[in-house]
Amino acid sequence: MAPRIVDAHCHLDAFSDDELIGVLADARAAGVVLLITVGMDVATSRRGTGIAAAHEPVLAAVGLHPWNAQDFPDGAPVAELEALAGADDVVAVGEIGLDFVDNSWLGLSYADPALRARQERVFRDQLQMARRLGLPVILHSRGAHATTTRVLAEEGMEEVGGCVQFFEGTPADVEAYAALGFGFSVGSSVTFPGAAGAWHETVRAIPPELLLVESDAPWLPYHGHASTRSAPADLIAIGAAIARVRGVEPEALLGAATANVDRVLRTVRTPA
């Protein structure tokens, strides 16, 4: 029997309305029973909540990505995000976090302490909102794991928990997040030849009960994919790659990852 799959992290707002019909149909055909579309700012969060309201297999997260923090010197747009978070289909605050790796897309050096401080303020604003609303958080953390876990602990986020997109890090970082009750969603980065070695050790270090799978669609297609964009249906290939790294059967891995969603993202109820 084919596994029932949950896409723990995608960006359905980045697809046009016409594209979305095909993307969801392909996902359903691949066995994806639930998708969590994640916002990066107020506009994408608003579109994500609209998609979730219109399409039953979709839930949403709302948040401001650290790449956008520099545009908010007075802190995160909490009032707007909190209004969106009141929708029935919103199950998390995200994608939020810290990114200290220089951003070539935006031409920004995050070595600048002022930019790091602004990111941290925006991050804390949203963590406090999540605690107030009782929602788990979906994290983006690059080159910032020590600071991210310190801030999570200081803000008492073990109370609501959540999931970190884990595209880089160490087994020690896994241990630090897991101690705070956080899970990990793994995606297409594991499929690339350069990921072997240290990154695969990190993927193997994730406790089995805290592992989720994600497409991050439409970004980061898996290695060897004919398309320049990814889609939730790609989780079949991504799951197979993760299973090879962890030495388990793909069906077992994907089935366990689906069972983990309700534990890691505590407001989610996976459909029967």
PDB file of C-alpha atoms in Angstrom:
ATOM      1  CA  MET A   1       0.000   0.000   0.000  1.00  0.00           C
ATOM      2  CA  ALA A   2       1.406   3.382  -1.032  1.00  0.00           C
ATOM      3  CA  PRO A   3       2.213   5.748   1.851  1.00  0.00           C
ATOM      4  CA  ARG A   4       0.120   8.807   2.615  1.00  0.00           C
ATOM      5  CA  ILE A   5       2.443  11.794   2.379  1.00  0.00           C
ATOM      6  CA  VAL A   6       2.395  15.239   4.004  1.00  0.00           C
ATOM      7  CA  ASP A   7       4.345  18.113   2.457  1.00  0.00           C
ATOM      8  CA  ALA A   8       5.458  19.926   5.612  1.00  0.00           C
ATOM      9  CA  HIS A   9       6.740  23.004   3.795  1.00  0.00           C
ATOM     10  CA  CYS A  10       5.870  24.483   0.428  1.00  0.00           C
ATOM     11  CA  HIS A  11       5.078  27.889  -1.080  1.00  0.00           C
ATOM     12  CA  LEU A  12       1.886  27.406  -3.069  1.00  0.00           C
ATOM     13  CA  ASP A  13       1.463  31.185  -3.280  1.00  0.00           C
ATOM     14  CA  ALA A  14       4.290  31.175  -5.855  1.00  0.00           C
ATOM     15  CA  PHE A  15       2.133  29.252  -8.353  1.00  0.00           C
ATOM     16  CA  SER A  16      -0.445  30.971 -10.535  1.00  0.00           C
ATOM     17  CA  ASP A  17      -4.081  29.963 -10.120  1.00  0.00           C
ATOM     18  CA  ASP A  18      -3.895  27.919 -13.318  1.00  0.00           C
ATOM     19  CA  GLU A  19      -0.653  26.212 -12.274  1.00  0.00           C
ATOM     20  CA  LEU A  20      -2.041  25.422  -8.843  1.00  0.00           C
ATOM     21  CA  ILE A  21      -4.795  23.210 -10.232  1.00  0.00           C
ATOM     22  CA  GLY A  22      -2.251  20.923 -11.887  1.00  0.00           C
ATOM     23  CA  VAL A  23       0.162  21.035  -8.940  1.00  0.00           C
ATOM     24  CA  LEU A  24      -2.524  19.876  -6.512  1.00  0.00           C
ATOM     25  CA  ALA A  25      -3.775  17.199  -8.907  1.00  0.00           C
ATOM     26  CA  ASP A  26      -0.238  15.832  -9.346  1.00  0.00           C
ATOM     27  CA  ALA A  27       0.275  15.892  -5.574  1.00  0.00           C
ATOM     28  CA  ARG A  28      -2.924  13.942  -4.994  1.00  0.00           C
ATOM     29  CA  ALA A  29      -1.884  11.365  -7.612  1.00  0.00           C
ATOM     30  CA  ALA A  30       1.472  10.951  -5.824  1.00  0.00           C
ATOM     31  CA  GLY A  31      -0.233  10.248  -2.495  1.00  0.00           C
ATOM     32  CA  VAL A  32       0.155  13.679  -0.900  1.00  0.00           C
ATOM     33  CA  VAL A  33      -2.837  14.045   1.420  1.00  0.00           C
ATOM     34  CA  LEU A  34      -1.904  17.322   3.110  1.00  0.00           C
ATOM     35  CA  LEU A  35       0.222  20.351   2.220  1.00  0.00           C
ATOM     36  CA  ILE A  36       1.341  23.210   4.461  1.00  0.00           C
ATOM     37  CA  THR A  37       1.891  26.393   2.478  1.00  0.00           C
ATOM     38  CA  VAL A  38       4.207  28.813   4.232  1.00  0.00           C
ATOM     39  CA  GLY A  39       4.305  32.610   3.995  1.00  0.00           C
ATOM     40  CA  MET A  40       7.354  34.841   3.608  1.00  0.00           C
ATOM     41  CA  ASP A  41       5.670  38.210   4.181  1.00  0.00           C
ATOM     42  CA  VAL A  42       2.184  39.633   4.641  1.00  0.00           C
ATOM     43  CA  ALA A  43       1.257  39.361   0.939  1.00  0.00           C
ATOM     44  CA  THR A  44       2.375  35.736   0.504  1.00  0.00           C
ATOM     45  CA  SER A  45       0.833  34.815   3.851  1.00  0.00           C
ATOM     46  CA  ARG A  46      -2.465  36.336   2.764  1.00  0.00           C
ATOM     47  CA  ARG A  47      -2.419  34.425  -0.526  1.00  0.00           C
ATOM     48  CA  GLY A  48      -1.498  31.244   1.313  1.00  0.00           C
ATOM     49  CA  THR A  49      -4.468  31.546   3.657  1.00  0.00           C
ATOM     50  CA  GLY A  50      -6.707  32.102   0.654  1.00  0.00           C
ATOM     51  CA  ILE A  51      -5.386  28.959  -1.024  1.00  0.00           C
ATOM     52  CA  ALA A  52      -5.885  26.969   2.166  1.00  0.00           C
ATOM     53  CA  ALA A  53      -9.468  28.193   2.459  1.00  0.00           C
ATOM     54  CA  ALA A  54     -10.199  27.206  -1.140  1.00  0.00           C
ATOM     55  CA  HIS A  55      -8.448  23.804  -1.242  1.00  0.00           C
ATOM     56  CA  GLU A  56      -9.204  21.224   1.436  1.00  0.00           C
ATOM     57  CA  PRO A  57      -5.815  19.428   1.456  1.00  0.00           C
ATOM     58  CA  VAL A  58      -3.968  22.697   2.199  1.00  0.00           C
ATOM     59  CA  LEU A  59      -3.161  24.311   5.550  1.00  0.00           C
ATOM     60  CA  ALA A  60      -1.234  27.557   5.986  1.00  0.00           C
ATOM     61  CA  ALA A  61       1.470  29.253   8.040  1.00  0.00           C
ATOM     62  CA  VAL A  62       1.863  33.030   8.188  1.00  0.00           C
ATOM     63  CA  GLY A  63       5.057  34.914   8.868  1.00  0.00           C
ATOM     64  CA  LEU A  64       7.844  37.254   7.822  1.00  0.00           C
ATOM     65  CA  HIS A  65      11.022  35.615   6.483  1.00  0.00           C
ATOM     66  CA  PRO A  66      14.366  36.893   7.818  1.00  0.00           C
ATOM     67  CA  TRP A  67      15.300  38.002   4.289  1.00  0.00           C
ATOM     68  CA  ASN A  68      12.579  40.635   4.610  1.00  0.00           C
ATOM     69  CA  ALA A  69      13.471  41.784   8.123  1.00  0.00           C
ATOM     70  CA  GLN A  70      15.575  44.716   6.943  1.00  0.00           C
ATOM     71  CA  ASP A  71      12.399  46.342   5.602  1.00  0.00           C
ATOM     72  CA  PHE A  72      10.853  46.471   9.100  1.00  0.00           C
ATOM     73  CA  PRO A  73      12.996  48.693  11.352  1.00  0.00           C
ATOM     74  CA  ASP A  74      10.160  48.996  13.875  1.00  0.00           C
ATOM     75  CA  GLY A  75       9.656  45.258  14.232  1.00  0.00           C
ATOM     76  CA  ALA A  76       7.499  42.619  12.567  1.00  0.00           C
ATOM     77  CA  PRO A  77       4.043  43.546  11.189  1.00  0.00           C
ATOM     78  CA  VAL A  78       2.449  41.619  14.022  1.00  0.00           C
ATOM     79  CA  ALA A  79      -1.032  43.142  13.770  1.00  0.00           C
ATOM     80  CA  GLU A  80      -1.391  42.144  10.114  1.00  0.00           C
ATOM     81  CA  LEU A  81       0.065  38.692  10.638  1.00  0.00           C
ATOM     82  CA  GLU A  82      -2.040  38.051  13.722  1.00  0.00           C
ATOM     83  CA  ALA A  83      -5.189  38.975  11.812  1.00  0.00           C
ATOM     84  CA  LEU A  84      -4.282  36.422   9.134  1.00  0.00           C
ATOM     85  CA  ALA A  85      -3.426  33.831  11.790  1.00  0.00           C
ATOM     86  CA  GLY A  86      -7.011  33.913  12.987  1.00  0.00           C
ATOM     87  CA  ALA A  87      -8.155  31.940   9.928  1.00  0.00           C
ATOM     88  CA  ASP A  88      -9.307  28.380  10.620  1.00  0.00           C
ATOM     89  CA  ASP A  89      -6.747  26.858   8.250  1.00  0.00           C
ATOM     90  CA  VAL A  90      -3.680  28.549   9.804  1.00  0.00           C
ATOM     91  CA  VAL A  91      -1.693  26.039  11.868  1.00  0.00           C
ATOM     92  CA  ALA A  92       1.710  27.712  12.376  1.00  0.00           C
ATOM     93  CA  VAL A  93       3.738  30.903  12.289  1.00  0.00           C
ATOM     94  CA  GLY A  94       6.361  30.779   9.568  1.00  0.00           C
ATOM     95  CA  GLU A  95       8.585  31.026   7.751  1.00  0.00           C
ATOM     96  CA  ILE A  96      10.500  32.928  10.406  1.00  0.00           C
ATOM     97  CA  GLY A  97      13.997  32.798  11.823  1.00  0.00           C
ATOM     98  CA  LEU A  98      17.551  34.016  11.379  1.00  0.00           C
ATOM     99  CA  ASP A  99      19.897  33.943   8.388  1.00  0.00           C
ATOM    100  CA  PHE A 100      23.509  35.040   8.851  1.00  0.00           C
ATOM    101  CA  VAL A 101      24.760  33.816   5.451  1.00  0.00           C
ATOM    102  CA  ASP A 102      25.426  36.670   3.026  1.00  0.00           C
ATOM    103  CA  ASN A 103      22.471  37.111   0.682  1.00  0.00           C
ATOM    104  CA  SER A 104      23.650  37.280  -2.929  1.00  0.00           C
ATOM    105  CA  TRP A 105      20.063  37.665  -4.180  1.00  0.00           C
ATOM    106  CA  LEU A 106      19.525  40.859  -2.209  1.00  0.00           C
ATOM    107  CA  GLY A 107      23.146  42.017  -2.199  1.00  0.00           C
ATOM    108  CA  LEU A 108      23.245  42.110   1.610  1.00  0.00           C
ATOM    109  CA  SER A 109      26.003  41.104   3.990  1.00  0.00           C
ATOM    110  CA  TYR A 110      24.520  39.680   7.151  1.00  0.00           C
ATOM    111  CA  ALA A 111      27.868  40.187   8.830  1.00  0.00           C
ATOM    112  CA  ASP A 112      26.443  43.660   9.518  1.00  0.00           C
ATOM    113  CA  PRO A 113      25.479  43.599  13.227  1.00  0.00           C
ATOM    114  CA  ALA A 114      22.649  46.070  12.609  1.00  0.00           C
ATOM    115  CA  LEU A 115      21.000  43.699  10.127  1.00  0.00           C
ATOM    116  CA  ARG A 116      21.432  40.779  12.509  1.00  0.00           C
ATOM    117  CA  ALA A 117      19.865  42.792  15.313  1.00  0.00           C
ATOM    118  CA  ARG A 118      16.906  43.704  13.101  1.00  0.00           C
ATOM    119  CA  GLN A 119      16.419  40.056  12.167  1.00  0.00           C
ATOM    120  CA  GLU A 120      16.458  39.081  15.828  1.00  0.00           C
ATOM    121  CA  ARG A 121      13.886  41.703  16.774  1.00  0.00           C
ATOM    122  CA  VAL A 122      11.537  40.603  13.988  1.00  0.00           C
ATOM    123  CA  PHE A 123      12.109  36.973  14.970  1.00  0.00           C
ATOM    124  CA  ARG A 124      11.332  37.591  18.638  1.00  0.00           C
ATOM    125  CA  ASP A 125       8.208  39.608  17.770  1.00  0.00           C
ATOM    126  CA  GLN A 126       6.850  36.630  15.846  1.00  0.00           C
ATOM    127  CA  LEU A 127       7.880  34.065  18.447  1.00  0.00           C
ATOM    128  CA  GLN A 128       5.975  36.033  21.052  1.00  0.00           C
ATOM    129  CA  MET A 129       2.974  36.207  18.721  1.00  0.00           C
ATOM    130  CA  ALA A 130       3.132  32.435  18.213  1.00  0.00           C
ATOM    131  CA  ARG A 131       3.182  31.796  21.959  1.00  0.00           C
ATOM    132  CA  ARG A 132       0.280  34.177  22.470  1.00  0.00           C
ATOM    133  CA  LEU A 133      -1.728  32.356  19.795  1.00  0.00           C
ATOM    134  CA  GLY A 134      -0.615  28.871  20.829  1.00  0.00           C
ATOM    135  CA  LEU A 135       0.813  28.111  17.389  1.00  0.00           C
ATOM    136  CA  PRO A 136       3.993  26.183  16.562  1.00  0.00           C
ATOM    137  CA  VAL A 137       6.646  27.910  14.453  1.00  0.00           C
ATOM    138  CA  ILE A 138       8.278  26.952  11.170  1.00  0.00           C
ATOM    139  CA  LEU A 139      11.895  28.079  11.183  1.00  0.00           C
ATOM    140  CA  HIS A 140      14.442  29.212   8.629  1.00  0.00           C
ATOM    141  CA  SER A 141      17.956  29.110  10.092  1.00  0.00           C
ATOM    142  CA  ARG A 142      21.185  29.412   8.089  1.00  0.00           C
ATOM    143  CA  GLY A 143      24.560  30.014   9.686  1.00  0.00           C
ATOM    144  CA  ALA A 144      22.724  31.009  12.853  1.00  0.00           C
ATOM    145  CA  HIS A 145      21.889  27.830  14.745  1.00  0.00           C
ATOM    146  CA  ALA A 146      23.546  28.832  18.036  1.00  0.00           C
ATOM    147  CA  THR A 147      21.717  32.158  18.071  1.00  0.00           C
ATOM    148  CA  THR A 148      18.441  30.632  16.882  1.00  0.00           C
ATOM    149  CA  THR A 149      18.371  27.984  19.605  1.00  0.00           C
ATOM    150  CA  ARG A 150      19.386  30.544  22.257  1.00  0.00           C
ATOM    151  CA  VAL A 151      16.529  32.841  21.240  1.00  0.00           C
ATOM    152  CA  LEU A 152      14.058  29.933  21.147  1.00  0.00           C
ATOM    153  CA  ALA A 153      15.053  28.978  24.689  1.00  0.00           C
ATOM    154  CA  GLU A 154      14.889  32.567  25.935  1.00  0.00           C
ATOM    155  CA  GLU A 155      11.395  32.958  24.477  1.00  0.00           C
ATOM    156  CA  GLY A 156      10.169  29.692  25.991  1.00  0.00           C
ATOM    157  CA  MET A 157       9.315  28.185  22.608  1.00  0.00           C
ATOM    158  CA  GLU A 158       9.390  24.613  23.871  1.00  0.00           C
ATOM    159  CA  GLU A 159       5.864  25.485  24.997  1.00  0.00           C
ATOM    160  CA  VAL A 160       4.587  25.483  21.385  1.00  0.00           C
ATOM    161  CA  GLY A 161       7.386  23.722  19.484  1.00  0.00           C
ATOM    162  CA  GLY A 162       7.662  23.572  15.736  1.00  0.00           C
ATOM    163  CA  CYS A 163       9.899  22.568  12.884  1.00  0.00           C
ATOM    164  CA  VAL A 164      13.172  23.817  11.409  1.00  0.00           C
ATOM    165  CA  GLN A 165      13.967  23.693   7.710  1.00  0.00           C
ATOM    166  CA  PHE A 166      17.279  21.949   8.055  1.00  0.00           C
ATOM    167  CA  PHE A 167      19.316  22.641   4.915  1.00  0.00           C
ATOM    168  CA  GLU A 168      22.637  22.860   6.758  1.00  0.00           C
ATOM    169  CA  GLY A 169      23.887  22.166  10.230  1.00  0.00           C
ATOM    170  CA  THR A 170      25.555  19.509  12.353  1.00  0.00           C
ATOM    171  CA  PRO A 171      24.442  16.604  14.523  1.00  0.00           C
ATOM    172  CA  ALA A 172      25.106  18.882  17.504  1.00  0.00           C
ATOM    173  CA  ASP A 173      22.629  21.400  16.065  1.00  0.00           C
ATOM    174  CA  VAL A 174      20.078  18.597  15.711  1.00  0.00           C
ATOM    175  CA  GLU A 175      20.536  17.782  19.387  1.00  0.00           C
ATOM    176  CA  ALA A 176      20.080  21.435  20.404  1.00  0.00           C
ATOM    177  CA  TYR A 177      16.833  21.880  18.468  1.00  0.00           C
ATOM    178  CA  ALA A 178      15.489  18.488  19.542  1.00  0.00           C
ATOM    179  CA  ALA A 179      16.098  19.386  23.203  1.00  0.00           C
ATOM    180  CA  LEU A 180      13.672  22.282  22.674  1.00  0.00           C
ATOM    181  CA  GLY A 181      11.064  19.952  21.160  1.00  0.00           C
ATOM    182  CA  PHE A 182      11.626  20.952  17.549  1.00  0.00           C
ATOM    183  CA  GLY A 183      11.400  18.666  14.535  1.00  0.00           C
ATOM    184  CA  PHE A 184      13.132  18.886  11.170  1.00  0.00           C
ATOM    185  CA  SER A 185      11.791  18.934   7.618  1.00  0.00           C
ATOM    186  CA  VAL A 186      14.231  17.615   5.027  1.00  0.00           C
ATOM    187  CA  GLY A 187      13.892  18.326   1.322  1.00  0.00           C
ATOM    188  CA  SER A 188      15.705  18.185  -1.982  1.00  0.00           C
ATOM    189  CA  SER A 189      19.100  19.320  -0.653  1.00  0.00           C
ATOM    190  CA  VAL A 190      19.710  15.716   0.385  1.00  0.00           C
ATOM    191  CA  THR A 191      19.589  14.578  -3.273  1.00  0.00           C
ATOM    192  CA  PHE A 192      22.663  16.494  -4.455  1.00  0.00           C
ATOM    193  CA  PRO A 193      26.034  14.715  -4.736  1.00  0.00           C
ATOM    194  CA  GLY A 194      27.762  17.423  -2.713  1.00  0.00           C
ATOM    195  CA  ALA A 195      25.434  16.703   0.215  1.00  0.00           C
ATOM    196  CA  ALA A 196      27.166  13.403   0.999  1.00  0.00           C
ATOM    197  CA  GLY A 197      29.378  13.355   4.048  1.00  0.00           C
ATOM    198  CA  ALA A 198      28.710  15.846   6.825  1.00  0.00           C
ATOM    199  CA  TRP A 199      25.204  16.758   5.681  1.00  0.00           C
ATOM    200  CA  HIS A 200      24.186  13.124   5.391  1.00  0.00           C
ATOM    201  CA  GLU A 201      25.507  12.574   8.929  1.00  0.00           C
ATOM    202  CA  THR A 202      23.193  15.380  10.045  1.00  0.00           C
ATOM    203  CA  VAL A 203      20.227  13.791   8.275  1.00  0.00           C
ATOM    204  CA  ARG A 204      21.008  10.466   9.944  1.00  0.00           C
ATOM    205  CA  ALA A 205      21.227  12.209  13.333  1.00  0.00           C
ATOM    206  CA  ILE A 206      17.609  13.407  13.261  1.00  0.00           C
ATOM    207  CA  PRO A 207      15.515  11.327  15.684  1.00  0.00           C
ATOM    208  CA  PRO A 208      13.025   9.261  13.666  1.00  0.00           C
ATOM    209  CA  GLU A 209      10.040  10.698  15.533  1.00  0.00           C
ATOM    210  CA  LEU A 210      11.084  14.271  14.612  1.00  0.00           C
ATOM    211  CA  LEU A 211      11.643  13.824  10.868  1.00  0.00           C
ATOM    212  CA  LEU A 212       9.294  15.415   8.326  1.00  0.00           C
ATOM    213  CA  VAL A 213       9.600  15.756   4.552  1.00  0.00           C
ATOM    214  CA  GLU A 214       9.147  18.862   2.435  1.00  0.00           C
ATOM    215  CA  SER A 215       9.241  19.946  -1.191  1.00  0.00           C
ATOM    216  CA  ASP A 216       9.847  23.692  -0.593  1.00  0.00           C
ATOM    217  CA  ALA A 217       7.972  24.003  -3.899  1.00  0.00           C
ATOM    218  CA  PRO A 218       8.505  25.677  -6.264  1.00  0.00           C
ATOM    219  CA  TRP A 219      12.116  26.216  -5.148  1.00  0.00           C
ATOM    220  CA  LEU A 220      15.042  23.780  -5.077  1.00  0.00           C
ATOM    221  CA  PRO A 221      14.152  20.962  -7.503  1.00  0.00           C
ATOM    222  CA  TYR A 222      15.822  17.679  -6.643  1.00  0.00           C
ATOM    223  CA  HIS A 223      19.052  16.637  -8.357  1.00  0.00           C
ATOM    224  CA  GLY A 224      18.380  15.243 -11.826  1.00  0.00           C
ATOM    225  CA  HIS A 225      14.884  16.747 -12.050  1.00  0.00           C
ATOM    226  CA  ALA A 226      14.029  17.803 -15.587  1.00  0.00           C
ATOM    227  CA  SER A 227      12.278  20.950 -14.330  1.00  0.00           C
ATOM    228  CA  THR A 228      13.811  24.088 -12.845  1.00  0.00           C
ATOM    229  CA  ARG A 229      10.949  24.190 -10.328  1.00  0.00           C
ATOM    230  CA  SER A 230       9.904  21.734  -7.674  1.00  0.00           C
ATOM    231  CA  ALA A 231       6.424  20.508  -6.766  1.00  0.00           C
ATOM    232  CA  PRO A 232       4.839  18.575  -3.891  1.00  0.00           C
ATOM    233  CA  ALA A 233       4.684  15.448  -6.067  1.00  0.00           C
ATOM    234  CA  ASP A 234       8.504  15.425  -5.933  1.00  0.00           C
ATOM    235  CA  LEU A 235       8.265  14.079  -2.383  1.00  0.00           C
ATOM    236  CA  ILE A 236       8.329  10.555  -3.813  1.00  0.00           C
ATOM    237  CA  ALA A 237      11.869  11.150  -5.144  1.00  0.00           C
ATOM    238  CA  ILE A 238      12.923  13.204  -2.124  1.00  0.00           C
ATOM    239  CA  GLY A 239      11.639  10.581   0.302  1.00  0.00           C
ATOM    240  CA  ALA A 240      13.522   7.858  -1.563  1.00  0.00           C
ATOM    241  CA  ALA A 241      16.755   9.858  -1.281  1.00  0.00           C
ATOM    242  CA  ILE A 242      16.289  10.452   2.453  1.00  0.00           C
ATOM    243  CA  ALA A 243      15.507   6.768   2.938  1.00  0.00           C
ATOM    244  CA  ARG A 244      18.758   5.776   1.196  1.00  0.00           C
ATOM    245  CA  VAL A 245      20.737   8.085   3.467  1.00  0.00           C
ATOM    246  CA  ARG A 246      19.054   6.703   6.598  1.00  0.00           C
ATOM    247  CA  GLY A 247      19.121   3.083   5.453  1.00  0.00           C
ATOM    248  CA  VAL A 248      15.373   2.434   5.554  1.00  0.00           C
ATOM    249  CA  GLU A 249      12.644   1.672   3.028  1.00  0.00           C
ATOM    250  CA  PRO A 250      11.072   4.724   1.329  1.00  0.00           C
ATOM    251  CA  GLU A 251       7.518   3.651   2.137  1.00  0.00           C
ATOM    252  CA  ALA A 252       8.369   3.259   5.810  1.00  0.00           C
ATOM    253  CA  LEU A 253      10.138   6.610   5.943  1.00  0.00           C
ATOM    254  CA  LEU A 254       7.323   8.525   4.250  1.00  0.00           C
ATOM    255  CA  GLY A 255       4.696   6.812   6.371  1.00  0.00           C
ATOM    256  CA  ALA A 256       6.566   7.647   9.580  1.00  0.00           C
ATOM    257  CA  ALA A 257       7.094  11.258   8.462  1.00  0.00           C
ATOM    258  CA  THR A 258       3.349  11.626   7.958  1.00  0.00           C
ATOM    259  CA  ALA A 259       2.658  10.192  11.413  1.00  0.00           C
ATOM    260  CA  ASN A 260       5.151  12.680  12.864  1.00  0.00           C
ATOM    261  CA  VAL A 261       3.394  15.785  11.559  1.00  0.00           C
ATOM    262  CA  ASP A 262       0.765  15.923  14.311  1.00  0.00           C
ATOM    263  CA  ARG A 263       3.503  15.521  16.942  1.00  0.00           C
ATOM    264  CA  VAL A 264       5.884  18.154  15.576  1.00  0.00           C
ATOM    265  CA  LEU A 265       3.336  20.732  14.377  1.00  0.00           C
ATOM    266  CA  ARG A 266       0.949  20.310  17.248  1.00  0.00           C
ATOM    267  CA  THR A 267      -2.029  22.126  15.770  1.00  0.00           C
ATOM    268  CA  VAL A 268      -2.115  19.910  12.656  1.00  0.00           C
ATOM    269  CA  ARG A 269      -4.520  17.001  12.389  1.00  0.00           C
ATOM    270  CA  THR A 270      -3.553  14.809   9.456  1.00  0.00           C
ATOM    271  CA  PRO A 271      -6.628  13.519   7.610  1.00  0.00           C
ATOM    272  CA  ALA A 272      -7.452   9.861   8.181  1.00  0.00           C
TER     273      ALA A 272
END
